[in-house]
Amino acid sequence: MSAHPTLSGGERTASAEIRFHNTMSGQMEPFVPLEAGVVRSYTCGPTVYDFAHIGNFRTFVFQDVLRRYLKSKGFRVIQVMNLTDVDDRIIQKSAAAGLSIREYTDKYVQAYLDDRTALNLEPPEYIARATEHIDDMVKLIERLTKKGFTYTSEGSTYYRIAKFPAYGKLSKIDVAGMQTGARVDMDRYDKDNARDFALWKAPKPGEHFWETRIGPGRPGWHIECAAMALKYLGDTLDIHSGGVDLTFPHHENEIAEAEAATSKKFVRYWLHAEHLLVDHEKMSKSLGNFATLRELFSHGHKPSSIRFLLASVPYRRQLNFTPESLQGAASSVERLRNFASRLRAEKFPEGSSPEMAGRALRAKEEFDRGLADDLNTAQALAAIFDLVRDANTAMDRGEFRQDDSAVVLTVMENFDAIFAVLRDDDADKLKALGIAPDAPTISDAEIESLIAERQAARKRRDFAASDRIRDELAARGVILEDSRDGTVRWKRK
Ligand SMILES: [Zn+2]
């Protein structure tokens, strides 16, 4: 073991080895980028045919935690994110609205970027619109054609998957019994329909198309990401991430395109985020349990609570999104913010306590160990909340010293470099989006009278009524704290 740098306090810190779960191997692997100190990362961005829903943002928050974490470990991150601003749905919807593709998608591109800002998602180094990279896609298709991986039929160009024996290696799909030459034109299809897929689609009457060297038409979805990843990141990427539903066919097809063209490994680590469930059902538009960020904001949910909730569940676990979990996230953020302001504002007795310095260092190490373990955000957060509890107790007992504040604040700042929830700027963010949440208008007198009513209910052991009043107050932005001596304190959120 090599010696680690020494902290000023004489304490040693050990940096945990970073390990990620690679979908390709199905295993945890130590993360070592191709070029020392640099991470080249590709993110499948949204298809901008509508407002992105909360399920999409689960993946985007995961990708933000990933990049912030790698940066905090000293890596230079080069992240590319595409915007799919041409696909089957966009063509249909823009035509139905009587707008050009650009006019139709501009609104949703802007909304998406604004939503990202509200959730404190750092901008990737490159944001690439598909329609601005048509020539790169045409060039890639030409390379594939030259190597014999394509054929044309009725003006469209298809990828011949029989020519790429490794096809299926990411999604583990079995292509043995597949009929050669069977084709699929849709951008999205399931494993049962694995076929030769369209790289370039001939225009249908009335559809928008580009006039190119490979004929008039428009690109398929999969060629878009492959072309842009190769253009900005080179032949081999360190990380490619996305939602688990992109594994097949999208990422499988990207591999087939990129590796056939370059004869090199396309991606070294594939990271896939699990689904977000709403009341135990998969979030999707077709199921109707669709919630955009804006809907949640206008119902009074804060950007910070949503970010916290989405980040708090490790990305490979399904996340069940419920009003209660959102409420829980809001109080967690509140607790962390209160603690940080206490550290900054409260005056403690002079000096420092070695116990607290050791306690803070332990929390930092535990936090690091959690994130190094395939971004186990739950473990990392537990380390922080334990520290908050212990430090609060020490403060209440008068055992916390003035110089401990700076030490503990450093741990909190390190936490916030990744979770990004401590700044109390939710109101400003909503204002920037032009959203005025349904403000809870409830007077102090009304609150007091409801609390009295609840106390009476508790006295006669009618806990259903008591809970109902508590929930009603919570919905109107008032939080109750029952103390041991039976009194109730309240505060506005
Ligand atoms: Zn993609």
CSV table of C-alpha atoms and ligand atoms in Angstrom, one decimal:
chain,number,residue,atom,x,y,z
A,1,MET,CA,0.0,0.0,0.0
A,2,SER,CA,1.3,3.4,-0.9
A,3,ALA,CA,1.3,6.2,1.7
A,4,HIS,CA,-1.6,8.6,1.4
A,5,PRO,CA,-1.3,12.4,1.9
A,6,THR,CA,-1.6,13.4,5.5
A,7,LEU,CA,-4.3,15.8,6.7
A,8,SER,CA,-3.2,18.8,8.6
A,9,GLY,CA,-4.6,17.3,11.8
A,10,GLY,CA,-2.2,14.3,11.4
A,11,GLU,CA,-5.0,12.1,10.4
A,12,ARG,CA,-4.6,9.8,7.4
A,13,THR,CA,-7.3,9.4,4.8
A,14,ALA,CA,-7.6,6.4,2.5
A,15,SER,CA,-9.3,6.8,-0.8
A,16,ALA,CA,-11.6,3.9,-1.7
A,17,GLU,CA,-11.2,2.2,-5.0
A,18,ILE,CA,-14.0,3.3,-7.4
A,19,ARG,CA,-16.1,0.4,-8.7
A,20,PHE,CA,-19.0,0.5,-11.1
A,21,HIS,CA,-21.4,-2.2,-12.2
A,22,ASN,CA,-20.8,-2.8,-15.9
A,23,THR,CA,-23.8,-4.0,-17.8
A,24,MET,CA,-21.6,-5.6,-20.4
A,25,SER,CA,-19.9,-7.9,-18.0
A,26,GLY,CA,-22.8,-8.0,-15.5
A,27,GLN,CA,-20.1,-7.5,-12.8
A,28,MET,CA,-18.7,-4.9,-10.5
A,29,GLU,CA,-15.4,-3.6,-12.0
A,30,PRO,CA,-12.7,-1.2,-10.8
A,31,PHE,CA,-13.1,2.0,-12.7
A,32,VAL,CA,-9.9,3.0,-14.5
A,33,PRO,CA,-10.3,5.4,-17.4
A,34,LEU,CA,-8.4,4.9,-20.7
A,35,GLU,CA,-6.4,8.1,-20.3
A,36,ALA,CA,-5.3,8.8,-16.7
A,37,GLY,CA,-7.2,11.6,-15.1
A,38,VAL,CA,-9.8,12.1,-17.9
A,39,VAL,CA,-13.2,10.5,-18.2
A,40,ARG,CA,-15.0,10.5,-21.5
A,41,SER,CA,-18.6,10.0,-21.0
A,42,TYR,CA,-21.7,9.8,-23.2
A,43,THR,CA,-25.2,10.4,-22.0
A,44,CYS,CA,-28.3,9.6,-24.0
A,45,GLY,CA,-30.3,12.8,-23.8
A,46,PRO,CA,-34.1,13.3,-24.1
A,47,THR,CA,-36.2,13.0,-27.2
A,48,VAL,CA,-37.7,16.5,-27.3
A,49,TYR,CA,-41.2,15.9,-28.4
A,50,ASP,CA,-42.8,16.9,-25.0
A,51,PHE,CA,-41.8,17.9,-21.5
A,52,ALA,CA,-39.5,15.4,-19.9
A,53,HIS,CA,-41.1,13.4,-17.1
A,54,ILE,CA,-39.9,12.6,-13.7
A,55,GLY,CA,-38.8,9.1,-14.8
A,56,ASN,CA,-36.5,10.6,-17.3
A,57,PHE,CA,-35.0,12.9,-14.7
A,58,ARG,CA,-34.2,10.0,-12.5
A,59,THR,CA,-31.6,9.0,-15.1
A,60,PHE,CA,-30.4,12.6,-15.6
A,61,VAL,CA,-29.9,13.1,-11.8
A,62,PHE,CA,-28.0,9.8,-11.6
A,63,GLN,CA,-25.7,11.0,-14.5
A,64,ASP,CA,-25.2,14.3,-12.7
A,65,VAL,CA,-24.3,12.6,-9.4
A,66,LEU,CA,-21.9,10.5,-11.5
A,67,ARG,CA,-20.1,13.4,-13.1
A,68,ARG,CA,-20.0,15.4,-9.9
A,69,TYR,CA,-18.5,12.5,-8.0
A,70,LEU,CA,-15.8,11.8,-10.7
A,71,LYS,CA,-14.9,15.5,-10.6
A,72,SER,CA,-14.7,15.5,-6.8
A,73,LYS,CA,-12.2,12.7,-7.2
A,74,GLY,CA,-10.1,14.9,-9.4
A,75,PHE,CA,-11.0,13.6,-12.8
A,76,ARG,CA,-11.5,15.9,-15.8
A,77,VAL,CA,-14.9,14.9,-17.1
A,78,ILE,CA,-15.8,15.3,-20.8
A,79,GLN,CA,-19.5,14.6,-21.1
A,80,VAL,CA,-21.5,14.6,-24.3
A,81,MET,CA,-25.3,14.6,-24.2
A,82,ASN,CA,-27.4,14.5,-27.3
A,83,LEU,CA,-30.8,16.0,-27.9
A,84,THR,CA,-32.9,13.8,-30.1
A,85,ASP,CA,-34.7,16.4,-32.1
A,86,VAL,CA,-35.8,14.2,-35.0
A,87,ASP,CA,-37.5,10.8,-34.6
A,88,ASP,CA,-40.8,9.1,-35.5
A,89,ARG,CA,-42.8,10.9,-32.9
A,90,ILE,CA,-41.4,14.3,-33.5
A,91,ILE,CA,-42.1,14.0,-37.2
A,92,GLN,CA,-45.7,13.1,-36.5
A,93,LYS,CA,-46.3,15.7,-33.9
A,94,SER,CA,-44.6,18.6,-35.7
A,95,ALA,CA,-46.6,17.8,-38.9
A,96,ALA,CA,-49.8,17.6,-36.9
A,97,ALA,CA,-49.0,21.0,-35.3
A,98,GLY,CA,-48.2,22.5,-38.7
A,99,LEU,CA,-44.7,23.4,-37.5
A,100,SER,CA,-41.2,22.7,-38.8
A,101,ILE,CA,-39.2,20.2,-36.7
A,102,ARG,CA,-37.1,23.1,-35.5
A,103,GLU,CA,-40.0,25.2,-34.4
A,104,TYR,CA,-41.7,22.3,-32.8
A,105,THR,CA,-38.7,21.1,-30.8
A,106,ASP,CA,-37.2,24.4,-29.8
A,107,LYS,CA,-39.8,24.9,-27.1
A,108,TYR,CA,-39.1,21.5,-25.5
A,109,VAL,CA,-35.3,21.9,-25.8
A,110,GLN,CA,-35.5,25.1,-23.8
A,111,ALA,CA,-37.9,23.6,-21.3
A,112,TYR,CA,-35.6,20.7,-20.8
A,113,LEU,CA,-32.6,22.9,-20.2
A,114,ASP,CA,-34.5,25.1,-17.8
A,115,ASP,CA,-35.7,22.0,-15.9
A,116,ARG,CA,-32.1,20.9,-15.6
A,117,THR,CA,-31.1,24.2,-14.2
A,118,ALA,CA,-33.9,23.9,-11.6
A,119,LEU,CA,-32.5,20.5,-10.5
A,120,ASN,CA,-28.9,21.8,-10.3
A,121,LEU,CA,-27.8,19.5,-13.1
A,122,GLU,CA,-24.4,20.7,-14.3
A,123,PRO,CA,-24.3,21.3,-18.1
A,124,PRO,CA,-22.4,18.7,-20.0
A,125,GLU,CA,-19.4,19.9,-21.9
A,126,TYR,CA,-21.2,19.2,-25.2
A,127,ILE,CA,-24.9,19.3,-25.9
A,128,ALA,CA,-25.4,18.0,-29.4
A,129,ARG,CA,-28.6,18.4,-31.4
A,130,ALA,CA,-29.2,15.5,-33.8
A,131,THR,CA,-30.4,17.8,-36.6
A,132,GLU,CA,-27.1,19.6,-36.5
A,133,HIS,CA,-25.1,16.4,-37.1
A,134,ILE,CA,-26.8,14.9,-40.1
A,135,ASP,CA,-23.5,15.0,-42.1
A,136,ASP,CA,-21.7,13.1,-39.3
A,137,MET,CA,-24.4,10.4,-39.5
A,138,VAL,CA,-24.2,10.2,-43.2
A,139,LYS,CA,-20.4,9.8,-43.0
A,140,LEU,CA,-20.7,7.0,-40.5
A,141,ILE,CA,-23.3,5.2,-42.7
A,142,GLU,CA,-20.9,5.6,-45.6
A,143,ARG,CA,-18.1,4.0,-43.6
A,144,LEU,CA,-20.4,1.1,-42.7
A,145,THR,CA,-21.5,0.7,-46.3
A,146,LYS,CA,-17.9,0.6,-47.4
A,147,LYS,CA,-17.3,-2.3,-45.0
A,148,GLY,CA,-20.3,-4.2,-46.1
A,149,PHE,CA,-22.5,-3.8,-43.1
A,150,THR,CA,-25.5,-2.1,-44.9
A,151,TYR,CA,-27.9,-2.7,-47.7
A,152,THR,CA,-30.7,-0.6,-49.1
A,153,SER,CA,-34.3,-1.3,-49.7
A,154,GLU,CA,-36.8,1.1,-51.1
A,155,GLY,CA,-34.6,4.1,-50.5
A,156,SER,CA,-33.8,3.2,-46.9
A,157,THR,CA,-30.5,2.0,-45.6
A,158,TYR,CA,-30.4,-0.9,-43.1
A,159,TYR,CA,-27.8,-2.4,-40.8
A,160,ARG,CA,-27.2,-6.1,-41.5
A,161,ILE,CA,-26.9,-7.6,-38.0
A,162,ALA,CA,-25.9,-11.0,-39.3
A,163,LYS,CA,-22.6,-9.3,-40.4
A,164,PHE,CA,-21.8,-8.4,-36.8
A,165,PRO,CA,-21.4,-11.7,-34.8
A,166,ALA,CA,-21.1,-9.9,-31.5
A,167,TYR,CA,-24.6,-8.5,-31.9
A,168,GLY,CA,-26.5,-9.0,-28.7
A,169,LYS,CA,-23.5,-8.9,-26.3
A,170,LEU,CA,-24.8,-6.1,-24.2
A,171,SER,CA,-28.4,-7.1,-23.9
A,172,LYS,CA,-27.6,-10.8,-24.0
A,173,ILE,CA,-30.2,-11.3,-26.6
A,174,ASP,CA,-30.0,-14.6,-28.6
A,175,VAL,CA,-29.9,-13.9,-32.3
A,176,ALA,CA,-29.2,-17.5,-33.4
A,177,GLY,CA,-32.7,-18.3,-34.7
A,178,MET,CA,-33.3,-14.9,-36.3
A,179,GLN,CA,-34.3,-14.6,-39.8
A,180,THR,CA,-31.7,-12.8,-41.9
A,181,GLY,CA,-33.0,-9.9,-43.9
A,182,ALA,CA,-36.1,-9.3,-41.8
A,183,ARG,CA,-36.2,-5.6,-41.2
A,184,VAL,CA,-37.6,-3.1,-38.7
A,185,ASP,CA,-38.3,0.5,-39.5
A,186,MET,CA,-39.4,1.8,-36.1
A,187,ASP,CA,-36.8,3.5,-33.8
A,188,ARG,CA,-38.2,1.7,-30.7
A,189,TYR,CA,-38.9,-2.0,-30.7
A,190,ASP,CA,-38.5,-4.9,-28.3
A,191,LYS,CA,-36.2,-7.9,-28.1
A,192,ASP,CA,-38.7,-10.2,-29.8
A,193,ASN,CA,-38.5,-8.0,-32.8
A,194,ALA,CA,-34.7,-7.9,-33.1
A,195,ARG,CA,-34.0,-7.4,-36.8
A,196,ASP,CA,-31.9,-5.4,-39.3
A,197,PHE,CA,-32.6,-1.8,-38.3
A,198,ALA,CA,-32.9,1.4,-40.3
A,199,LEU,CA,-29.9,3.6,-40.3
A,200,TRP,CA,-31.4,6.0,-42.9
A,201,LYS,CA,-35.1,6.2,-43.7
A,202,ALA,CA,-36.5,7.1,-47.0
A,203,PRO,CA,-39.0,10.0,-46.7
A,204,LYS,CA,-42.7,9.3,-46.6
A,205,PRO,CA,-45.0,11.7,-48.5
A,206,GLY,CA,-45.2,15.0,-46.7
A,207,GLU,CA,-42.4,14.2,-44.3
A,208,HIS,CA,-39.5,16.4,-43.6
A,209,PHE,CA,-36.3,15.0,-45.1
A,210,TRP,CA,-32.6,15.9,-45.7
A,211,GLU,CA,-31.1,15.7,-49.2
A,212,THR,CA,-27.8,13.9,-48.8
A,213,ARG,CA,-25.1,11.8,-50.5
A,214,ILE,CA,-26.9,8.6,-49.5
A,215,GLY,CA,-30.2,9.9,-50.8
A,216,PRO,CA,-33.1,11.9,-49.4
A,217,GLY,CA,-34.4,10.9,-46.0
A,218,ARG,CA,-33.7,11.2,-42.3
A,219,PRO,CA,-31.6,9.3,-39.8
A,220,GLY,CA,-32.7,6.5,-37.5
A,221,TRP,CA,-32.3,7.1,-33.8
A,222,HIS,CA,-29.4,4.8,-33.1
A,223,ILE,CA,-27.0,6.2,-35.7
A,224,GLU,CA,-27.4,9.6,-34.1
A,225,CYS,CA,-25.8,8.7,-30.8
A,226,ALA,CA,-23.1,6.5,-32.3
A,227,ALA,CA,-22.1,9.4,-34.7
A,228,MET,CA,-22.0,12.0,-32.0
A,229,ALA,CA,-20.2,9.9,-29.5
A,230,LEU,CA,-17.4,9.1,-32.0
A,231,LYS,CA,-17.2,12.7,-33.1
A,232,TYR,CA,-16.7,14.3,-29.7
A,233,LEU,CA,-15.1,11.5,-27.7
A,234,GLY,CA,-13.1,9.4,-30.1
A,235,ASP,CA,-13.4,5.7,-30.9
A,236,THR,CA,-13.4,4.4,-27.3
A,237,LEU,CA,-15.5,6.0,-24.5
A,238,ASP,CA,-15.0,5.4,-20.8
A,239,ILE,CA,-18.6,5.5,-19.8
A,240,HIS,CA,-21.9,5.4,-21.6
A,241,SER,CA,-25.0,5.7,-19.5
A,242,GLY,CA,-28.7,5.8,-19.8
A,243,GLY,CA,-32.0,4.3,-18.5
A,244,VAL,CA,-32.1,0.5,-18.4
A,245,ASP,CA,-34.8,0.5,-21.2
A,246,LEU,CA,-32.2,1.8,-23.6
A,247,THR,CA,-30.1,-1.3,-23.3
A,248,PHE,CA,-32.0,-2.9,-26.2
A,249,PRO,CA,-32.3,-2.0,-28.9
A,250,HIS,CA,-30.7,1.5,-28.6
A,251,HIS,CA,-27.3,0.7,-27.0
A,252,GLU,CA,-27.0,-2.7,-28.7
A,253,ASN,CA,-27.4,-0.9,-32.0
A,254,GLU,CA,-25.0,1.8,-31.1
A,255,ILE,CA,-22.3,-0.8,-30.4
A,256,ALA,CA,-23.0,-2.6,-33.7
A,257,GLU,CA,-22.6,0.7,-35.6
A,258,ALA,CA,-19.6,2.1,-33.8
A,259,GLU,CA,-17.6,-1.1,-33.5
A,260,ALA,CA,-18.3,-2.2,-37.1
A,261,ALA,CA,-17.0,1.2,-38.3
A,262,THR,CA,-13.9,1.5,-36.1
A,263,SER,CA,-13.0,-2.1,-35.3
A,264,LYS,CA,-12.4,-0.9,-31.7
A,265,LYS,CA,-14.2,-1.3,-28.4
A,266,PHE,CA,-16.8,1.4,-28.3
A,267,VAL,CA,-17.5,1.7,-24.6
A,268,ARG,CA,-15.5,0.4,-21.6
A,269,TYR,CA,-18.2,0.8,-18.9
A,270,TRP,CA,-21.9,0.7,-19.5
A,271,LEU,CA,-24.0,2.1,-16.6
A,272,HIS,CA,-27.8,1.8,-16.6
A,273,ALA,CA,-30.2,3.3,-14.2
A,274,GLU,CA,-33.3,1.4,-13.1
A,275,HIS,CA,-36.8,2.5,-13.6
A,276,LEU,CA,-38.7,5.0,-11.6
A,277,LEU,CA,-42.0,3.6,-10.4
A,278,VAL,CA,-45.0,5.6,-9.4
A,279,ASP,CA,-47.0,3.7,-6.8
A,280,HIS,CA,-45.2,0.5,-7.9
A,281,GLU,CA,-46.0,0.9,-11.6
A,282,LYS,CA,-43.5,1.7,-14.3
A,283,MET,CA,-43.5,5.4,-15.2
A,284,SER,CA,-44.4,5.9,-18.7
A,285,LYS,CA,-46.7,8.1,-20.8
A,286,SER,CA,-48.7,5.1,-22.0
A,287,LEU,CA,-49.7,4.2,-18.4
A,288,GLY,CA,-50.9,7.7,-17.8
A,289,ASN,CA,-49.0,8.1,-14.5
A,290,PHE,CA,-47.0,10.8,-16.2
A,291,ALA,CA,-45.7,13.7,-14.1
A,292,THR,CA,-43.6,16.5,-15.5
A,293,LEU,CA,-41.3,18.4,-13.2
A,294,ARG,CA,-43.4,21.4,-13.7
A,295,GLU,CA,-46.6,19.7,-12.6
A,296,LEU,CA,-44.8,18.7,-9.4
A,297,PHE,CA,-43.4,22.2,-8.9
A,298,SER,CA,-46.8,23.8,-9.3
A,299,HIS,CA,-48.2,21.5,-6.7
A,300,GLY,CA,-45.8,23.0,-4.3
A,301,HIS,CA,-42.9,20.5,-4.4
A,302,LYS,CA,-39.5,22.0,-4.3
A,303,PRO,CA,-36.7,21.4,-6.8
A,304,SER,CA,-34.4,20.4,-4.0
A,305,SER,CA,-36.8,17.7,-2.6
A,306,ILE,CA,-37.1,16.2,-6.1
A,307,ARG,CA,-33.4,16.2,-6.7
A,308,PHE,CA,-32.8,14.7,-3.2
A,309,LEU,CA,-35.3,12.0,-3.7
A,310,LEU,CA,-34.1,11.0,-7.1
A,311,ALA,CA,-30.4,11.0,-5.9
A,312,SER,CA,-31.1,9.2,-2.6
A,313,VAL,CA,-31.9,5.8,-4.0
A,314,PRO,CA,-28.9,4.0,-5.6
A,315,TYR,CA,-29.3,4.1,-9.4
A,316,ARG,CA,-29.5,0.4,-9.9
A,317,ARG,CA,-32.5,0.0,-7.6
A,318,GLN,CA,-36.0,0.8,-8.6
A,319,LEU,CA,-37.2,3.9,-7.1
A,320,ASN,CA,-40.9,4.1,-6.0
A,321,PHE,CA,-42.0,7.7,-6.3
A,322,THR,CA,-44.9,8.6,-3.9
A,323,PRO,CA,-46.1,11.8,-2.3
A,324,GLU,CA,-44.9,10.5,1.0
A,325,SER,CA,-41.3,9.8,-0.3
A,326,LEU,CA,-41.3,13.4,-1.7
A,327,GLN,CA,-42.4,14.7,1.7
A,328,GLY,CA,-39.7,12.7,3.4
A,329,ALA,CA,-37.1,14.1,1.0
A,330,ALA,CA,-38.3,17.7,1.8
A,331,SER,CA,-37.8,17.2,5.5
A,332,SER,CA,-34.4,15.6,4.9
A,333,VAL,CA,-33.2,18.6,2.9
A,334,GLU,CA,-34.6,20.9,5.6
A,335,ARG,CA,-32.7,19.0,8.3
A,336,LEU,CA,-29.4,19.3,6.4
A,337,ARG,CA,-29.9,23.0,5.7
A,338,ASN,CA,-30.8,23.7,9.3
A,339,PHE,CA,-27.6,21.9,10.3
A,340,ALA,CA,-25.4,23.8,7.9
A,341,SER,CA,-26.8,27.1,9.1
A,342,ARG,CA,-26.3,26.1,12.7
A,343,LEU,CA,-22.7,25.3,11.9
A,344,ARG,CA,-22.2,28.7,10.2
A,345,ALA,CA,-24.2,30.9,12.7
A,346,GLU,CA,-24.1,29.4,16.2
A,347,LYS,CA,-21.3,30.4,18.6
A,348,PHE,CA,-19.7,27.5,20.5
A,349,PRO,CA,-17.1,27.4,23.3
A,350,GLU,CA,-13.6,28.2,22.1
A,351,GLY,CA,-11.2,25.4,21.0
A,352,SER,CA,-11.6,22.1,19.3
A,353,SER,CA,-12.5,18.6,20.3
A,354,PRO,CA,-10.5,15.7,19.0
A,355,GLU,CA,-13.6,13.4,19.2
A,356,MET,CA,-15.5,15.6,16.8
A,357,ALA,CA,-12.6,15.9,14.3
A,358,GLY,CA,-12.3,12.1,14.3
A,359,ARG,CA,-16.1,11.8,14.0
A,360,ALA,CA,-16.1,14.1,10.9
A,361,LEU,CA,-13.2,12.2,9.3
A,362,ARG,CA,-15.1,8.9,9.8
A,363,ALA,CA,-18.2,10.4,8.2
A,364,LYS,CA,-16.2,11.6,5.2
A,365,GLU,CA,-14.6,8.2,4.7
A,366,GLU,CA,-17.9,6.4,5.0
A,367,PHE,CA,-19.4,8.9,2.5
A,368,ASP,CA,-16.6,8.2,0.1
A,369,ARG,CA,-16.8,4.5,0.6
A,370,GLY,CA,-20.5,4.5,-0.3
A,371,LEU,CA,-20.0,6.5,-3.5
A,372,ALA,CA,-17.0,4.5,-4.5
A,373,ASP,CA,-19.1,1.4,-4.3
A,374,ASP,CA,-21.1,1.8,-7.6
A,375,LEU,CA,-22.5,5.2,-6.4
A,376,ASN,CA,-24.3,3.8,-3.3
A,377,THR,CA,-25.9,7.1,-2.5
A,378,ALA,CA,-28.0,5.6,0.3
A,379,GLN,CA,-24.9,4.5,2.2
A,380,ALA,CA,-23.2,7.9,1.6
A,381,LEU,CA,-26.3,9.8,2.9
A,382,ALA,CA,-26.5,7.6,5.9
A,383,ALA,CA,-22.9,8.6,6.8
A,384,ILE,CA,-23.9,12.3,6.6
A,385,PHE,CA,-27.1,11.9,8.6
A,386,ASP,CA,-25.3,10.0,11.3
A,387,LEU,CA,-22.8,12.9,11.5
A,388,VAL,CA,-25.6,15.4,11.7
A,389,ARG,CA,-27.2,13.5,14.5
A,390,ASP,CA,-24.0,13.2,16.5
A,391,ALA,CA,-22.9,16.8,16.0
A,392,ASN,CA,-26.4,18.1,16.9
A,393,THR,CA,-26.2,16.0,20.1
A,394,ALA,CA,-22.7,17.3,20.9
A,395,MET,CA,-23.9,20.9,20.3
A,396,ASP,CA,-26.9,20.4,22.6
A,397,ARG,CA,-24.7,19.0,25.3
A,398,GLY,CA,-22.2,21.9,25.0
A,399,GLU,CA,-19.5,19.5,23.8
A,400,PHE,CA,-19.1,21.0,20.4
A,401,ARG,CA,-16.3,23.5,20.0
A,402,GLN,CA,-16.0,26.6,17.8
A,403,ASP,CA,-13.1,25.1,15.7
A,404,ASP,CA,-15.1,21.9,15.1
A,405,SER,CA,-17.5,24.0,12.9
A,406,ALA,CA,-15.0,24.4,10.1
A,407,VAL,CA,-14.1,20.7,10.1
A,408,VAL,CA,-17.7,19.5,10.0
A,409,LEU,CA,-18.5,22.2,7.4
A,410,THR,CA,-15.8,20.8,5.1
A,411,VAL,CA,-17.6,17.4,5.2
A,412,MET,CA,-20.9,19.0,4.5
A,413,GLU,CA,-19.4,21.0,1.5
A,414,ASN,CA,-17.9,17.8,0.2
A,415,PHE,CA,-21.3,16.2,0.4
A,416,ASP,CA,-23.0,19.1,-1.3
A,417,ALA,CA,-20.5,19.2,-4.2
A,418,ILE,CA,-22.3,16.0,-5.2
A,419,PHE,CA,-25.8,16.2,-3.8
A,420,ALA,CA,-26.3,19.9,-4.4
A,421,VAL,CA,-29.2,20.6,-2.1
A,422,LEU,CA,-27.9,22.9,0.6
A,423,ARG,CA,-28.5,26.3,-1.0
A,424,ASP,CA,-31.9,27.6,0.0
A,425,ASP,CA,-32.8,28.8,-3.5
A,426,ASP,CA,-35.9,26.9,-4.4
A,427,ALA,CA,-38.1,29.9,-4.5
A,428,ASP,CA,-35.8,31.7,-6.9
A,429,LYS,CA,-35.7,28.7,-9.1
A,430,LEU,CA,-39.4,28.4,-9.3
A,431,LYS,CA,-39.6,32.1,-10.0
A,432,ALA,CA,-37.1,31.7,-12.9
A,433,LEU,CA,-39.4,29.0,-14.4
A,434,GLY,CA,-42.4,31.4,-14.0
A,435,ILE,CA,-44.1,29.0,-11.6
A,436,ALA,CA,-46.0,30.3,-8.6
A,437,PRO,CA,-46.8,27.3,-6.4
A,438,ASP,CA,-50.3,27.2,-4.9
A,439,ALA,CA,-49.2,29.1,-1.9
A,440,PRO,CA,-50.5,27.8,1.4
A,441,THR,CA,-52.5,30.6,2.9
A,442,ILE,CA,-53.2,29.7,6.5
A,443,SER,CA,-53.1,32.1,9.4
A,444,ASP,CA,-51.3,31.5,12.7
A,445,ALA,CA,-54.7,31.5,14.5
A,446,GLU,CA,-56.0,28.9,12.1
A,447,ILE,CA,-52.9,26.7,12.7
A,448,GLU,CA,-53.3,27.1,16.5
A,449,SER,CA,-56.9,26.1,16.4
A,450,LEU,CA,-56.3,23.0,14.3
A,451,ILE,CA,-53.5,22.0,16.7
A,452,ALA,CA,-55.9,22.4,19.6
A,453,GLU,CA,-58.4,20.3,17.8
A,454,ARG,CA,-55.8,17.7,17.2
A,455,GLN,CA,-54.7,17.7,20.8
A,456,ALA,CA,-58.3,17.1,21.8
A,457,ALA,CA,-58.5,14.2,19.4
A,458,ARG,CA,-55.4,12.7,20.8
A,459,LYS,CA,-56.7,13.0,24.3
A,460,ARG,CA,-59.8,11.0,23.4
A,461,ARG,CA,-57.4,8.5,21.6
A,462,ASP,CA,-59.0,9.3,18.2
A,463,PHE,CA,-55.7,8.9,16.3
A,464,ALA,CA,-57.3,8.8,12.9
A,465,ALA,CA,-58.6,12.3,13.4
A,466,SER,CA,-55.4,13.4,14.9
A,467,ASP,CA,-53.4,12.1,11.8
A,468,ARG,CA,-55.9,13.7,9.5
A,469,ILE,CA,-55.3,17.1,11.0
A,470,ARG,CA,-51.5,16.6,10.9
A,471,ASP,CA,-51.7,15.7,7.2
A,472,GLU,CA,-54.0,18.6,6.4
A,473,LEU,CA,-51.5,21.0,8.0
A,474,ALA,CA,-48.6,19.3,6.2
A,475,ALA,CA,-50.4,19.7,2.9
A,476,ARG,CA,-50.8,23.4,3.7
A,477,GLY,CA,-47.1,23.8,4.5
A,478,VAL,CA,-47.1,23.5,8.2
A,479,ILE,CA,-44.9,20.9,10.0
A,480,LEU,CA,-45.7,19.8,13.6
A,481,GLU,CA,-43.2,18.6,16.1
A,482,ASP,CA,-44.5,16.7,19.1
A,483,SER,CA,-42.3,17.0,22.1
A,484,ARG,CA,-42.0,14.5,24.9
A,485,ASP,CA,-43.8,16.7,27.4
A,486,GLY,CA,-46.9,16.7,25.2
A,487,THR,CA,-46.6,20.2,23.8
A,488,VAL,CA,-46.6,20.7,20.1
A,489,ARG,CA,-44.3,23.1,18.2
A,490,TRP,CA,-45.0,24.1,14.6
A,491,LYS,CA,-43.2,25.7,11.7
A,492,ARG,CA,-43.9,26.7,8.2
A,493,LYS,CA,-42.0,24.8,5.5
B,1,ZN,ZN,-28.5,7.4,-27.3
